[in-house]
C-alpha atoms as one frame of an Amber mdcrd trajectory, in Angstrom:
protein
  29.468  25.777  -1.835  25.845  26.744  -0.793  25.141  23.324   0.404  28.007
  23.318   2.645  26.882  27.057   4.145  23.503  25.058   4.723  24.790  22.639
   6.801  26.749  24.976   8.719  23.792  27.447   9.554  21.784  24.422   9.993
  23.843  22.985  12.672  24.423  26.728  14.470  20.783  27.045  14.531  20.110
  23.533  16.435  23.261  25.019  18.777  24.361  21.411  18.877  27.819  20.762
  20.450  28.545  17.142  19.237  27.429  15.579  16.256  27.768  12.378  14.224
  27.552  13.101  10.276  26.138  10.808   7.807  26.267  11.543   4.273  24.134
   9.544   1.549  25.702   9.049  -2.402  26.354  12.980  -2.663  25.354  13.968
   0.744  28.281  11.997   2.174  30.599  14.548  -0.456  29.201  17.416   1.262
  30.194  16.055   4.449  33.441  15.366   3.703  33.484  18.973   2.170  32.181
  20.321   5.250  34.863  18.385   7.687  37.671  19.455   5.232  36.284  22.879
   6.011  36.254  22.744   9.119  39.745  21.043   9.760  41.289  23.944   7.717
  39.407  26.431   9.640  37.868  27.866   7.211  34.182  27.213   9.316  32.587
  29.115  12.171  30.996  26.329  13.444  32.533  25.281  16.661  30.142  22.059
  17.330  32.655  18.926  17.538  32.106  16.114  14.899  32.887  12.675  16.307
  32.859  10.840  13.401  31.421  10.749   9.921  29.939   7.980   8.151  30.106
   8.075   4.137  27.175   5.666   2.338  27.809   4.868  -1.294  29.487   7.912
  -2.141  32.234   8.352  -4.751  35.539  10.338  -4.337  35.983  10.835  -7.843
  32.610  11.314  -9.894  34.217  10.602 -12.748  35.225   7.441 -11.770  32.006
   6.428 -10.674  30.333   7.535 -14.110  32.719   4.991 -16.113  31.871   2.668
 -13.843  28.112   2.723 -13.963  28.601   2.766 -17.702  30.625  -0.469 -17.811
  27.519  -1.791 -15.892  24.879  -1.033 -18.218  27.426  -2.185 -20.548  27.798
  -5.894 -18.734  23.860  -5.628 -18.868  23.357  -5.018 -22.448  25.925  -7.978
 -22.759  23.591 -10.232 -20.793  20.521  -9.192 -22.750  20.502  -6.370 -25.509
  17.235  -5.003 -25.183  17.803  -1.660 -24.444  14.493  -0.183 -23.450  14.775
  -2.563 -20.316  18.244  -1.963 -19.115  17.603   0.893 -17.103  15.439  -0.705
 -14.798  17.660  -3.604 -15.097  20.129  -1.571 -13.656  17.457   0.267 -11.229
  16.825  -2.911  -9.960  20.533  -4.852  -9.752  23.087  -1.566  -9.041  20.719
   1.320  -7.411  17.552   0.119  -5.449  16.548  -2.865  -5.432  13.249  -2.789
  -4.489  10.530  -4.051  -6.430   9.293  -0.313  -6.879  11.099   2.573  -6.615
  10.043   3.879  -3.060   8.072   7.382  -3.538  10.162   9.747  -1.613  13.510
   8.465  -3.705  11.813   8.489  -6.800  10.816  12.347  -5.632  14.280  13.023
  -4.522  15.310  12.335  -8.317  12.863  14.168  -9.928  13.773  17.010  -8.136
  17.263  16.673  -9.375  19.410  18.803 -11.713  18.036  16.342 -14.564  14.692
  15.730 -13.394  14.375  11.505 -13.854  17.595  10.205 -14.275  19.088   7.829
 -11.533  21.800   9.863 -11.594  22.607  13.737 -12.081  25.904  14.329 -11.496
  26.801  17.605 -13.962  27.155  20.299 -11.276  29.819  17.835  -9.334  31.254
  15.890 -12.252  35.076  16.778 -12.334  34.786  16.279  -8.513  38.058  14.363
  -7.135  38.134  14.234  -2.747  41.521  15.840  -1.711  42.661  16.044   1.668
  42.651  18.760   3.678  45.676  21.187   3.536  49.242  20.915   5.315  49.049
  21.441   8.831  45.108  21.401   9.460  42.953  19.607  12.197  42.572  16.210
  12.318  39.391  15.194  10.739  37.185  12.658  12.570  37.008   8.895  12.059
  35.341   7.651   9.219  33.632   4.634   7.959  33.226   4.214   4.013  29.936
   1.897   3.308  28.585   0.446   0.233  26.091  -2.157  -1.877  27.731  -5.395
  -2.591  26.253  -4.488  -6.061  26.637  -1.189  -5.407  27.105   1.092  -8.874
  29.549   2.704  -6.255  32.101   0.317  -7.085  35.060  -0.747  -4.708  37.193
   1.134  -6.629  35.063   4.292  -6.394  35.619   4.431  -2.321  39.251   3.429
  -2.281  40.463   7.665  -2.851  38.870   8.154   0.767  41.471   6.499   2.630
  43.715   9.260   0.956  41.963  12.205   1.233  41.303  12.023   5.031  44.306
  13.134   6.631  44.353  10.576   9.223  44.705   6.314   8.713  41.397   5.558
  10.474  39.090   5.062   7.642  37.420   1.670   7.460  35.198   0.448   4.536
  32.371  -1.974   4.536  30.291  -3.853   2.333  26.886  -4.845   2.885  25.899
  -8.350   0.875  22.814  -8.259  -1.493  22.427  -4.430  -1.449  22.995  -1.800
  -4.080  23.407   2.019  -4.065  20.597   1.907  -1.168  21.128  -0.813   1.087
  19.190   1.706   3.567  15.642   0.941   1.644  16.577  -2.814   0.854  18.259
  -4.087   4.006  16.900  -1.449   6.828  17.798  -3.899   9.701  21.803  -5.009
   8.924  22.148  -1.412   7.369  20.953   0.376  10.717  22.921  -1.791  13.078
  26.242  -1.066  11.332  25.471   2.943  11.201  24.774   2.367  14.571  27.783
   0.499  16.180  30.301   2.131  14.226  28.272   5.800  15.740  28.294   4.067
  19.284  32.111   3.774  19.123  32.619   7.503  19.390  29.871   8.514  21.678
């Protein structure tokens, strides 16, 4: 895909020769795309990645759509008024903050559907397979997520699969939701940062 040539000419043109990736809801798709890539040899890039750190991101998107549904569902359960539950769910399963911080509320209004918490047509029969027969080892991983995370548990579970190695750990951060970076900056940075410092 285009975003995947991105990254690559991005990371020619900082001539890096080790990196750490960290991929965000669908960022952290793209950088398992990108690894898979790479581990089939299939990229020019010849940097090293050490390890790869996936935040809230779902290996099946359609998975992660039912789920968010059966959210808003639950909420509508708890109180029917439906010109709230958005920003019920806003505030309980994607970002908690009191207001939606500026640059994320930009970053969806420049999405395919401009406004929506979520816009995930151009990606949504996406399923994460691993890499094929006989490829590279991709690097260690770490699968994060929002206790209340609309990136349910059972969202993250394929990514133990489709890396073609057994060192894939997942962790959940208490109180958070789809971006426990903006809510919980502290306890969010410290684990991106440990589980980086293992592999320097």
């Amino acid at each position: 895909s285009k975003s995947v040539k991105d990254l690559e000419s991005l990371l020619k043109s900082l001539g890096v020769r080790r990196f750490h990736l960290y991929g965000q809801s669908y960022g952290g798709i793209l950088a398992f795309e990108f690894l898979k890539k790479i581990a089939e040899g299939r990229s020019s890039v010849e940097a090293e990645c050490l390890s790869v750190l996936l935040s809230s991101s779902p290996s099946d998107v359609a998975l992660v759509e039912g789920e968010a549904n059966n959210l808003i569902a639950q909420l509508l359960q708890e109180d029917d008024d439906e010109s709230s539950v958005m920003e019920r769910f806003r505030l309980k399963h994607q970002c908690s903050t009191p207001a939606m911080p500026e640059p994320l509320k930009l970053a969806y209004n420049s999405a395919a559907t401009p406004g929506m918490w979520r816009s995930t047509d151009v990606i949504k029969d996406y399923v994460a397979h691993p890499p094929m027969e006989g490829s590279k080892r991709m690097p260690s991983a770490m699968v994060m997520r929002g206790e209340n995370d609309f990136v349910t548990e059972k969202c993250i579970q394929g990514w133990k699969d489709a890396f073609n190695h057994n060192f894939v750990r997942s962790k959940t951060l208490p109180d958070c939701s789809h971006h426990g970076l903006l809510e919980n900056s502290k306890e969010y940075g410290l684990v991106v940062d440990e589980f980086f410092s293992e592999y320097d």
